[in-house]
Every structure is written in structure tokens, then in C-alpha cells.
Tab-separated table of C-alpha atoms in Angstrom:
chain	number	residue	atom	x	y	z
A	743	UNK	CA	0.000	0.000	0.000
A	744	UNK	CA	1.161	3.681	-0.929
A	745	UNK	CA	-1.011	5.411	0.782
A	746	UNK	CA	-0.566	6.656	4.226
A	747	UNK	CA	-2.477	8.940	6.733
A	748	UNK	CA	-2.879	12.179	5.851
A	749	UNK	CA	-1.609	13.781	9.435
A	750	UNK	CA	2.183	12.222	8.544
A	751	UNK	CA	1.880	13.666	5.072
A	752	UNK	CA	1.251	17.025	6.218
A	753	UNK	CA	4.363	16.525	9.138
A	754	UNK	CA	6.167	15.664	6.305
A	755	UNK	CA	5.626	18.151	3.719
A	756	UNK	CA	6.084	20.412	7.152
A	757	UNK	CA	9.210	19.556	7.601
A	758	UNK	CA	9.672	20.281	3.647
A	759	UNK	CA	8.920	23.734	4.167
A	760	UNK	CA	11.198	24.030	6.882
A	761	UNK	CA	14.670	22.511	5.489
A	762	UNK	CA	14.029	20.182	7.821
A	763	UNK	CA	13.750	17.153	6.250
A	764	UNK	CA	16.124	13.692	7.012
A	765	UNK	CA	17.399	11.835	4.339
A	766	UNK	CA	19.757	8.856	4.542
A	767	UNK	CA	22.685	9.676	2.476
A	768	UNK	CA	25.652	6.792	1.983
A	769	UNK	CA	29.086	7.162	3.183
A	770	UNK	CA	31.473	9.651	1.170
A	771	UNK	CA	35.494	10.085	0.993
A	772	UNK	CA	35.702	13.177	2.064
A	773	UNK	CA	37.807	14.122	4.706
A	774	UNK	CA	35.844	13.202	8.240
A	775	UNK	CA	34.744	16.083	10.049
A	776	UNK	CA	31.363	14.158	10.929
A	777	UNK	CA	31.610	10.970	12.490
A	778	UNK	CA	31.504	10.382	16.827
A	779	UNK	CA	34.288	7.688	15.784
A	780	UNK	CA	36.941	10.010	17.628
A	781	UNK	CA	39.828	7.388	17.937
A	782	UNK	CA	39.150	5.296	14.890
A	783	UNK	CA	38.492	2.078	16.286
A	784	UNK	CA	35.732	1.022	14.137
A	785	UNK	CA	38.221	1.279	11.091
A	786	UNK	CA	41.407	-0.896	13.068
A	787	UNK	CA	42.469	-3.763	11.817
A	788	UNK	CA	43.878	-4.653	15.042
A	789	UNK	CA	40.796	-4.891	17.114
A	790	UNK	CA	39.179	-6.679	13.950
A	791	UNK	CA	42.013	-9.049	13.479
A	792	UNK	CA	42.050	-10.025	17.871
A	793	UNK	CA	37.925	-9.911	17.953
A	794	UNK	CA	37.857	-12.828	15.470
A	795	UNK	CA	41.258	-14.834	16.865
A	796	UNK	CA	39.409	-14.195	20.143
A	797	UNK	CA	36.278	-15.977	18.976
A	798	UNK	CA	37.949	-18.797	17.351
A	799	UNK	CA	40.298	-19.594	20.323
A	800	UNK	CA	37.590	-19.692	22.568
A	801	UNK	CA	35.460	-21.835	20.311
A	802	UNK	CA	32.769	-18.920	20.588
A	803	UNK	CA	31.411	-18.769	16.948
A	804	UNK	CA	30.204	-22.693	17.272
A	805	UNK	CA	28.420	-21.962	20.668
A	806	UNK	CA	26.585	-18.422	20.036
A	807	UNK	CA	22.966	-18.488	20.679
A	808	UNK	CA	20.559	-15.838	20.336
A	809	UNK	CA	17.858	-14.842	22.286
A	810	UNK	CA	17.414	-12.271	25.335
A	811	UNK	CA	19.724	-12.845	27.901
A	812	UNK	CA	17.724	-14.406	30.236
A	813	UNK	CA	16.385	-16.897	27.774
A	814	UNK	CA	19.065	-18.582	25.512
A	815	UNK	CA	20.891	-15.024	24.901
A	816	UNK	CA	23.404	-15.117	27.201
A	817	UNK	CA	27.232	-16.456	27.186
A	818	UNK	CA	30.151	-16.635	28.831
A	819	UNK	CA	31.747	-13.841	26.768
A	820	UNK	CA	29.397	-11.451	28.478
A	821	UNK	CA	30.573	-12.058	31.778
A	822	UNK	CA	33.968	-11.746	30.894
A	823	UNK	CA	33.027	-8.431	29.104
A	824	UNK	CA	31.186	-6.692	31.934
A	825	UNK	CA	34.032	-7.419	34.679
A	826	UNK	CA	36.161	-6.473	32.425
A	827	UNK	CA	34.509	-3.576	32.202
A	828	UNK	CA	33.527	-2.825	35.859
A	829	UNK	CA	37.280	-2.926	36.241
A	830	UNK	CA	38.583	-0.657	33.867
A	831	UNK	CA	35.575	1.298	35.189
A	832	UNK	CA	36.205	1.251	38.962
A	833	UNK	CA	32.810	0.067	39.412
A	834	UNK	CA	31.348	-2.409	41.537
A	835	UNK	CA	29.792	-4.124	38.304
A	836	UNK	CA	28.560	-3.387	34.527
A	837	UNK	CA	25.394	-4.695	32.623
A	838	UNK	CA	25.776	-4.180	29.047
A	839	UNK	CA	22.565	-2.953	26.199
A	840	UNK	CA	22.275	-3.336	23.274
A	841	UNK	CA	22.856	0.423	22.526
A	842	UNK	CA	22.608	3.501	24.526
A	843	UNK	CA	18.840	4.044	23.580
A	844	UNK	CA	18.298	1.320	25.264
A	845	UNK	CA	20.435	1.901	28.260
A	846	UNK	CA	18.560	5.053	28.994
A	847	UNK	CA	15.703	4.274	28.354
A	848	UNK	CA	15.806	0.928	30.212
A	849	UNK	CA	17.093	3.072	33.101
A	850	UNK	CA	14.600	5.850	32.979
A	851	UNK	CA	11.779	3.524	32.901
A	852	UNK	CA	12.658	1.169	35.368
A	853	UNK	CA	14.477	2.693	38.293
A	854	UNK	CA	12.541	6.219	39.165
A	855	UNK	CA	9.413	5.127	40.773
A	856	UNK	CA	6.358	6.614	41.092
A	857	UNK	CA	6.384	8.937	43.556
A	858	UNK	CA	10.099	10.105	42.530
A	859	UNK	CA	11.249	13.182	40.846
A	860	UNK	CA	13.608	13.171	38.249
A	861	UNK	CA	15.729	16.897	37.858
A	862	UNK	CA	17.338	16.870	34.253
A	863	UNK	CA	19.640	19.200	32.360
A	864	UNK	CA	17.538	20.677	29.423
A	865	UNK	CA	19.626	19.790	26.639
A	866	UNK	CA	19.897	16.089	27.396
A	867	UNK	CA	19.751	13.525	24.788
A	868	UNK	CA	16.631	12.583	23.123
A	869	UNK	CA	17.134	8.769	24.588
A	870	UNK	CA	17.018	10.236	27.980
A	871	UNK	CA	13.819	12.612	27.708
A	872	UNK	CA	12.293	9.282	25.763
A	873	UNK	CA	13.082	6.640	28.442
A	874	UNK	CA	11.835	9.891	31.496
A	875	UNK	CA	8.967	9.970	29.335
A	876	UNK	CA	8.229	6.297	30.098
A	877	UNK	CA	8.704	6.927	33.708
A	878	UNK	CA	5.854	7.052	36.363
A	879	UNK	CA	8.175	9.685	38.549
A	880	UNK	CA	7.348	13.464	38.160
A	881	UNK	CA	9.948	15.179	35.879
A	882	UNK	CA	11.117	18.602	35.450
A	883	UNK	CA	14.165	20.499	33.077
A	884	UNK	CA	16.696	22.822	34.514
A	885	UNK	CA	18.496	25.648	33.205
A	886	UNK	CA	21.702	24.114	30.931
A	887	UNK	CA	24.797	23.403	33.349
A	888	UNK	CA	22.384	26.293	35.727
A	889	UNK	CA	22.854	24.700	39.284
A	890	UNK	CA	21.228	27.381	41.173
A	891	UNK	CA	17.715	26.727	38.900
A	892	UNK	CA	18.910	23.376	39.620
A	893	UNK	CA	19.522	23.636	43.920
A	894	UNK	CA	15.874	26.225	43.797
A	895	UNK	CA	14.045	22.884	42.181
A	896	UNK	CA	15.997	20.522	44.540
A	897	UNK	CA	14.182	22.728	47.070
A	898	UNK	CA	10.761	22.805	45.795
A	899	UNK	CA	10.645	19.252	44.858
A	900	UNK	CA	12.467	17.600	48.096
A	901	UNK	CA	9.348	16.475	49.925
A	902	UNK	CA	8.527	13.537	52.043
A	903	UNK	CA	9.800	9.909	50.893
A	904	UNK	CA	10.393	11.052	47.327
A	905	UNK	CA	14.123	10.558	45.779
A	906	UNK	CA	15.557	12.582	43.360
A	907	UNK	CA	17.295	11.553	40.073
A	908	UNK	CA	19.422	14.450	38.711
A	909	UNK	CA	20.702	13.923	35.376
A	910	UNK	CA	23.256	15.350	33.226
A	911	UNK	CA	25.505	14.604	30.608
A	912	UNK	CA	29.416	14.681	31.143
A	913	UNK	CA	29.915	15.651	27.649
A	914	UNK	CA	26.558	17.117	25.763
A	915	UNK	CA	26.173	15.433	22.183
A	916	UNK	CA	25.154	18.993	20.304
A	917	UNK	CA	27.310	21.440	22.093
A	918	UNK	CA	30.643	19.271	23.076
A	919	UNK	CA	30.493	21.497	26.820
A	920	UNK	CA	31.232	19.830	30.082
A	921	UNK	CA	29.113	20.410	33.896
A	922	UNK	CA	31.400	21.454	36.460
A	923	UNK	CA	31.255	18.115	37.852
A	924	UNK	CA	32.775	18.547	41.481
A	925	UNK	CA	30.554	21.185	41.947
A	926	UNK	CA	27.451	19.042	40.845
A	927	UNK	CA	28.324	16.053	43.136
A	928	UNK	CA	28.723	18.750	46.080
A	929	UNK	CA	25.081	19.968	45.579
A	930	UNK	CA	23.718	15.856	44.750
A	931	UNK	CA	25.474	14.463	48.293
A	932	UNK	CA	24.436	18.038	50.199
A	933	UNK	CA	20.723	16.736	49.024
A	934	UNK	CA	21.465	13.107	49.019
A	935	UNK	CA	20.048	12.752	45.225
A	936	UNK	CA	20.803	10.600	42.992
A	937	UNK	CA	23.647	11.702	39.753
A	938	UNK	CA	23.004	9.883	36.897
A	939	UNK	CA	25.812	10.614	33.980
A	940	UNK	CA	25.952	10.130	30.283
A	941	UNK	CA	29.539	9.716	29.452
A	942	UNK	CA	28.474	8.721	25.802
A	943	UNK	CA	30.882	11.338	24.422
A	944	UNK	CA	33.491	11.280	26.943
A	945	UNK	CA	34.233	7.620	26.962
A	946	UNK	CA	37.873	7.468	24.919
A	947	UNK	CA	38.415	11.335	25.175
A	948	UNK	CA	38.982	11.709	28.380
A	949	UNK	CA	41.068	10.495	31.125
A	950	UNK	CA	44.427	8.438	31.503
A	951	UNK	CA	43.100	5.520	29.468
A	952	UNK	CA	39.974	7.344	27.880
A	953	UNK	CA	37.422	6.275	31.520
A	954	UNK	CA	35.583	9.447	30.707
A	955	UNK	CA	35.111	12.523	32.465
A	956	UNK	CA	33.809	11.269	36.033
A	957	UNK	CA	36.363	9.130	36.244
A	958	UNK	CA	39.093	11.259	35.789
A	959	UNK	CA	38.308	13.720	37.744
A	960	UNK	CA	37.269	11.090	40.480
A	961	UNK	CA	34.369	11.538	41.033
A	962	UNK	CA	32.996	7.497	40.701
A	963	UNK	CA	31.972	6.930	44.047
A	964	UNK	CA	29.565	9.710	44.305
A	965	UNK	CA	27.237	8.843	40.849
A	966	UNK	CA	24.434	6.575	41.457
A	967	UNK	CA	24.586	5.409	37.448
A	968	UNK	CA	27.251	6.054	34.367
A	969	UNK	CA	25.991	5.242	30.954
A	970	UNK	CA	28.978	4.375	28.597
A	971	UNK	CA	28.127	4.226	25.279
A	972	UNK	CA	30.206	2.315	22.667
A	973	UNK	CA	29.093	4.022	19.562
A	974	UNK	CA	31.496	6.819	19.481
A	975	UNK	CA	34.884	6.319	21.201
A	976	UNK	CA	35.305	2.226	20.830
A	977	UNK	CA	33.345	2.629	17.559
A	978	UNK	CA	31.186	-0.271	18.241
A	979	UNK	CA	27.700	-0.795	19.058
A	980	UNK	CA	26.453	-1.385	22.331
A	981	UNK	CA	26.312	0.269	25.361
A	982	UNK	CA	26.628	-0.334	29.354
A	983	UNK	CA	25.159	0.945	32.431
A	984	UNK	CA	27.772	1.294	35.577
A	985	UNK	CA	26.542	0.865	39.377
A	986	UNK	CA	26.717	-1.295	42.180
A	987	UNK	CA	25.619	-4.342	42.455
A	988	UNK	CA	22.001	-4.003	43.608
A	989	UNK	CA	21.236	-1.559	40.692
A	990	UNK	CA	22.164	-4.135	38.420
A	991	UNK	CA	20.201	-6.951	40.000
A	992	UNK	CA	17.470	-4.274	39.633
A	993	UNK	CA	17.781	-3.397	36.321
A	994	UNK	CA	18.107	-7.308	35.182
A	995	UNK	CA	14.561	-8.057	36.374
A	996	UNK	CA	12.911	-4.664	35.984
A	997	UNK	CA	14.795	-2.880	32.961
A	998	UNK	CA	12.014	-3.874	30.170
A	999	UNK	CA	14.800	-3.049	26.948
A	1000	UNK	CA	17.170	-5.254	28.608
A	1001	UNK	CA	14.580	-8.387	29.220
A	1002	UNK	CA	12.312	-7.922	26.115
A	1003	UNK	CA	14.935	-7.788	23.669
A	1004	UNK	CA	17.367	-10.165	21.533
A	1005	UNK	CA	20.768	-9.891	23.779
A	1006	UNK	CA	23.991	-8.672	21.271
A	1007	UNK	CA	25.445	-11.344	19.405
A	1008	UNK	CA	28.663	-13.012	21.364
A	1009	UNK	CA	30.529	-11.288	18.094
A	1010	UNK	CA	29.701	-7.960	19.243
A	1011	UNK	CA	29.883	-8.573	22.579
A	1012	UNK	CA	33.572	-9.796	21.847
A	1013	UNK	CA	34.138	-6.783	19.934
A	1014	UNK	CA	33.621	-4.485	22.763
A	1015	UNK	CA	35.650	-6.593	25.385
A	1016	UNK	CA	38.641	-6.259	22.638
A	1017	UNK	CA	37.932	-2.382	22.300
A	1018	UNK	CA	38.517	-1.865	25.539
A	1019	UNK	CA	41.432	-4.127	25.829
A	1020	UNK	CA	42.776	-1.608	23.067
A	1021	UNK	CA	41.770	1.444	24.871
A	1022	UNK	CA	43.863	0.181	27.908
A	1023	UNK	CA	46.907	0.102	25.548
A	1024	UNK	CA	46.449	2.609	23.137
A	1025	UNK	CA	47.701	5.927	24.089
A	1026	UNK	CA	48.829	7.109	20.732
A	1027	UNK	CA	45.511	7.944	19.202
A	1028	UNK	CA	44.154	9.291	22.751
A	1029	UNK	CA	46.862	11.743	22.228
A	1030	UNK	CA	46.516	12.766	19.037
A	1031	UNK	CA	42.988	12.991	19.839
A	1032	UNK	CA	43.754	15.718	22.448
A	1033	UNK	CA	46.375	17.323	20.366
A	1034	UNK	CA	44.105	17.929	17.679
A	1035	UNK	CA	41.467	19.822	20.018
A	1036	UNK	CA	44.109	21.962	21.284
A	1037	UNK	CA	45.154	22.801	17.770
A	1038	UNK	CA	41.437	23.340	16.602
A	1039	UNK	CA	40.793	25.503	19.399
A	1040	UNK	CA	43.827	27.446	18.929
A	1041	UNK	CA	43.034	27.959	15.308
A	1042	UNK	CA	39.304	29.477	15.618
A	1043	UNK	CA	40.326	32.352	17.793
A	1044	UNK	CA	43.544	33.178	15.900
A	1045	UNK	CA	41.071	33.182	13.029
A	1046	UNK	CA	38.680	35.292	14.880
A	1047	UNK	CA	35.847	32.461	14.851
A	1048	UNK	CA	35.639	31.530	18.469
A	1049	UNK	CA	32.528	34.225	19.303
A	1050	UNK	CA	30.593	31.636	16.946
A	1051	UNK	CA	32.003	28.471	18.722
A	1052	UNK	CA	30.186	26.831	21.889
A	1053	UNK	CA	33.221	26.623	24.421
A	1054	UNK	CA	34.238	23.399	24.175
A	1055	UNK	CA	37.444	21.223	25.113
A	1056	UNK	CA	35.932	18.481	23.960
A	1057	UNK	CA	35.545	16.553	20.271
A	1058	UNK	CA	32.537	17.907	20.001
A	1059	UNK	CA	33.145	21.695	18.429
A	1060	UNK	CA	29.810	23.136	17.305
A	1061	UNK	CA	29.825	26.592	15.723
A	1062	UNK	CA	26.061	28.892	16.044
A	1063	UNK	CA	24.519	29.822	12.976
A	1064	UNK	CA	20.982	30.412	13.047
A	1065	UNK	CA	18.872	29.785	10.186
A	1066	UNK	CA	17.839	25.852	8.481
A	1067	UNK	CA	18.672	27.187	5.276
A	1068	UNK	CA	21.641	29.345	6.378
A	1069	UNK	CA	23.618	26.578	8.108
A	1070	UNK	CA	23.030	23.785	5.110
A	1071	UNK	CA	24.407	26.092	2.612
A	1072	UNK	CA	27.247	26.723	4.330
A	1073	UNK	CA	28.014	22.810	5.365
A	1074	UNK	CA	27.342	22.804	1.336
A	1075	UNK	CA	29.800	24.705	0.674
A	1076	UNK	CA	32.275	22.655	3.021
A	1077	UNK	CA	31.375	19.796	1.190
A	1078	UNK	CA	31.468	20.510	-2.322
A	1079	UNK	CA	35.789	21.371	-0.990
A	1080	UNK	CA	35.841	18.036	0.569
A	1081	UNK	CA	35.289	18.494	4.262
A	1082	UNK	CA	32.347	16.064	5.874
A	1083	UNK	CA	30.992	18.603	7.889
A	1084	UNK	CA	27.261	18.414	9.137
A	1085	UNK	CA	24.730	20.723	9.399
A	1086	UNK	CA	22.737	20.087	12.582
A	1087	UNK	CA	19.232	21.838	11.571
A	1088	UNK	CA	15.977	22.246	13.899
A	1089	UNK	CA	14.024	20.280	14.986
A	1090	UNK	CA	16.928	18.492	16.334
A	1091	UNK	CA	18.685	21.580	17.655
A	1092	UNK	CA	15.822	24.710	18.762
A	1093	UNK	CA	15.577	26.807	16.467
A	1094	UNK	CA	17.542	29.879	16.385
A	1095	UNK	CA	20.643	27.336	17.584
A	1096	UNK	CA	21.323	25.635	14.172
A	1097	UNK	CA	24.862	25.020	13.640
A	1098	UNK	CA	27.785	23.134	12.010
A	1099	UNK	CA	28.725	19.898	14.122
A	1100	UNK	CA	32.664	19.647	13.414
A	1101	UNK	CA	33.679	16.263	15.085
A	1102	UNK	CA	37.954	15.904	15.600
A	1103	UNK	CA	39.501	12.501	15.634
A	1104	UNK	CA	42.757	11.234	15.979
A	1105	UNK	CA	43.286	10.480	12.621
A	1106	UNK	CA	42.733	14.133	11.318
A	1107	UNK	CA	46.020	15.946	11.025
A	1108	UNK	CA	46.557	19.683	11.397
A	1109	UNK	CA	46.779	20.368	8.114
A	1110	UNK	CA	42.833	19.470	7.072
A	1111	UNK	CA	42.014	21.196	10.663
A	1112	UNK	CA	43.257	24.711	9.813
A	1113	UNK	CA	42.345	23.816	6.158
A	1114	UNK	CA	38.645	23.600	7.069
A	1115	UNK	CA	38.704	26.353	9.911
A	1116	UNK	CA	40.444	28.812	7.012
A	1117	UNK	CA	37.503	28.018	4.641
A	1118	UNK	CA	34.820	28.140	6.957
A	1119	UNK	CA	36.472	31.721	8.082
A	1120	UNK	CA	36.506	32.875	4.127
A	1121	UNK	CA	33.031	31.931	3.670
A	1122	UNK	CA	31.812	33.995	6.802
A	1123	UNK	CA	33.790	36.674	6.384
């Protein structure tokens, strides 16, 4: 059948008018400026090369089994996976998803209960708002990295037996800023709530060994819940939640996208253990990595671009430019020289804070860095 409702026709042709519209587009050779695969794991032939000697020397391609874990989906390559990664995590134990959508949303779902309130930063991720959307507690936005509009609705909302989830993001997906952590753990124990952090983008950029934000700074004892996703740093799929041990016994029997749901294939599973056996070793590209975000940012003032540029000493480097059309024209322009840089348009972003998404890895060099800052300069200026 071709036809379809008329509502999604008219959302469509909405989103038309607006320069709005998604389209799938295939993969390009340009030089990437785009992807979240910071360190380029998801392109070494190392990690690909031990992830299948690790599956045939443990006879793990004969034995997989599919299923959800509780059923016939589990295998002994996931327990060696998630103490492998409660380890490198400093946490008292791991449960992995099957992608960070799922993770939050499991989370949000299942472990706020009804009488709870759940404080969260306003630009969080669209898997978090879904899975808070699921949730029976009461839930309210504060002010972006604001934690006096956050400590004035710890206030109002601290009543009786309630608990209170606060949630942020250690690295935020659109603008590449950073919470003042310390300070936010402070104000969480002063109130005994809850701190729930997405590391998604931090996981691989920062700390010793790429822990991620919390962890370097210390700060692992005082979160309730970190959410490491594999999609971007260990470019893999899959994601896990980090907590103690009765959080995870919680989330096994009450976390509905972990029970209702085909577990990852032992392959994949395998695939992340190895990526973070990698991570442990690899400090060249984490370098690099960090070299090249020092460089970029050192470039966009000395070109006189850094009023346009969110503040960011992260991967993440998203310059403001207002306007659907505005914004693709320019990432056009970028393209058509051979720079994969995205236009992030709203919907996704509110309007009024399109931008360009530039995304640094450790495989960019200098050169293409302050060969795409110098164009982007000559077409704004």
C-alpha cells in the first residue's frame, strides 16, 4: 500500500517547508569532520584481526545463541566483558545494552518510581527525555549546566519519601560542553540525590586511558549510574550501564529493553571486550585525539571564529549559525571542498541554535584542521 495517513503527510511536507527534512545519504570520501568515531576504532584492523582470533580460540562462533539474555541469549563472553569492564571502570559491576537508547531508556523507565522526581539538564539527549517519558516519577528540566535553577528545584521538589534523580551529561552530544562536575556532586550528596551521567561522548576522550570525564576527575563513588556508550569512542555498538551491584540486580529483572529484547550477538559482545582491551593500551591515538582539540581551538580564535564556537574542550566543536537554510548552505559549501561537515538543523537543535557539528579525531592531522577552519572563516567573512 502507498497510501498513508494524511496527518504524517502534512508533518512531512512540514518539515519540507522548513529545510528540515532527514534523508539517509551513503558514506562519502571526504575528509571526516562528521563521524563520533573520535579514535578510529571502528576502522582498526587490530581490534578486527584479535575480535575474530578471540572468537575462534575460545570456540565462541560454534556456541553463540541468540535470544534475550535471560532466555538462551546469554554467554560466557558477556561475563567476561562486563568485569572487564567494571574494572577498567572502577565500578562495583557493569550490565551491558544493546545500545545507549536502550540503556537510557531501560534506566529511565525502570528505576525512578512513582512517587520520585527526576531533575534533568535541558539539553539532554533525546534517549534520555524518551526513556523519562516512560517513567511514572514526576519530571522537570533545569536551566543548561544552571545549578542554582537546579539547587531552587531541589528545594521545591524535596518532599517527604520522594528521591531525586538528577541527570546530566558529562559531555553534551550537540554542544561538546562539560558540567562542572565537582561542583554538581557537592550539591547531589548536600541533598542526598541521585547523579546519573551520560559519558556517551566522553568515553575514549577523556582520562588516563579514555574512563571518561567522572572518572578522571574522580568523582565514581559519588554517581548513582554512568551510561557508557560504545558508539562513538570504541566505535562499536552497544552500550553499558555502571553501578553497584544491587542496581544491576534491579535493572536485570525490571529494565524492560534489557529483558524484552534479543541480547547482542557473542561477536559484538567480543568486539567491545577487545575495544577496551585496546583502549587500555592505546595511548597514541588518545593523544593525538587531544592534540588535535588543542590545535582546533587554537586555530578558531587566531582566526577570529571563536565568538561563533560553543566553548568546548571536547571533540565535540559546534559553531552557532541560526537559520535551516543558512547553516546547510554553508556545510554545502564545506562539502562541495571536501570536508564532511554536518549541518545540525531544527528540529533536532531549537531553532535559532542551528549550527555546524565539526567532530575531531585522531586520525585528522593539522593540516585538514586549519584547512577547514580557514575556509569556513573565508566563507563567513
Amino acid at each position: 500500500m502507498k497510501r498513508i495517513p494524511k496527518s504524517l503527510t502534512l508533518k512531512l511536507e512540514q518539515r519540507e517547508q522548513n529545510n528540515s527534512l532527514r534523508k539517509l545519504a551513503l558514506p562519502n570520501d571526504f575528509i571526516d569532520f562528521a563521524s563520533n568515531d573520535y579514535l578510529g576504532f571502528s576502522k582498526s584492523q587490530a581490534i578486527f584481526n584479535r575480535t575474530h582470533s578471540f572468537l575462534f580460540d575460545n570456540n565462541i562462533i560454534q556456541n553463540g545463541a541468540t535470544g534475550s539474555r535471560l532466555l538462551s541469549g546469554n554467554h560466557i563472553v558477556y561475563q567476561e566483558a562486563e568485569n572487564y569492564i567494571s574494572k577498567f571502570h572502577d565500578s562495583e559491576n557493569a550490565l551491558l545494552f544493546n545500545s545507549g537508547y536502550d540503556a537510557n531508556v531501560g534506566f529511565f523507565n525502570a528505576v525512578p518510581q512513582r512517587n520520585d522526581v527526576i531533575l534533568y539538564d535541558e539539553l539532554s539527549h533525546a534517549s534520555i527525555r524518551d526513556g523519562i517519558q516512560l517513567s511514572n516519577a514526576k519530571s522537570y528540566k533545569f536551566q543548561h549546566n544552571d545549578f542554582e535553577d537546579l539547587e531552587r528545584l531541589i528545594s521545591k521538589y524535596k518532599l517527604g519519601n520522594s528521591e531525586i534523580f538528577v541527570v546530566t551529561e558529562s559531555v553534551f552530544s550537540m554542544d561538546g560542553d562539560a558540567p562542572n562536575l565537582d561542583e554538581l556532586v557537592q550539591l547531589c550528596n548536600k541533598n542526598n540525590c541521585f547523579l546519573v551521567v551520560d559519558e556517551a561522548h566522553a568515553l575514549g576522550v577523556f582520562g588516563e586511558h579514555g574512563e571518561g570525564l567522572v572518572q578522571m576527575l574522580g568523582l565514581q563513588d559519588n554517581v548513582f549510574a554512568r551510561i557508557m556508550t560504545f558508539g562513538k569512542g570504541l566505535g562499536c555498538h552497544g552500550a553499558a550501564i555502571l553501578g553497584s551491584q544491587k542496581l544491576i540486580d534491579y535493572l536485570v529483572n525490571f529494565a524492560r529493553s534489557f529483558i524484552y529484547t534479543t541480547g547482542l550477538s557473542p561477536h559484538s559482545v567480543a568486539t567491545i571486550l577487545v575495544a577496551y582491551q585496546h583502549l587500555q593500551t592505546e595511548k597514541e591515538a588518545l593523544q593525538k585525539l587531544r592534540e588535535n582539540v588543542i590545535h582546533f581551538n587554537q586555530e578558531k580564535k587566531q582566526l577570529g571564529l571563536n565568538p561563533l564556537f560553543v566553548r568546548s574542550k571536547s571533540a565535540i566543536q559546534s559553531a552557532i549559525i541560526p537559520g535551516n537554510q543558512k547553516v546547510k548552505n554553508i556545510a554545502n559549501q564545506l562539502q562541495e571542498k571536501g570536508f564532511d561537515v554536518k549541518a545540525i538543523l531544527s528540529p533536532t537543535v531549537p531553532e535559532g541554535y542551528e549550527r555546524l557539528r565539526i567532530c575531531l579525531h585522531s586520525y585528522n592531522t593539522k593540516e585538514e584542521i586549519s584547512a577547514v577552519l580557514r575556509l569556513l572563516a573565508s566563507i563567513l567573512f
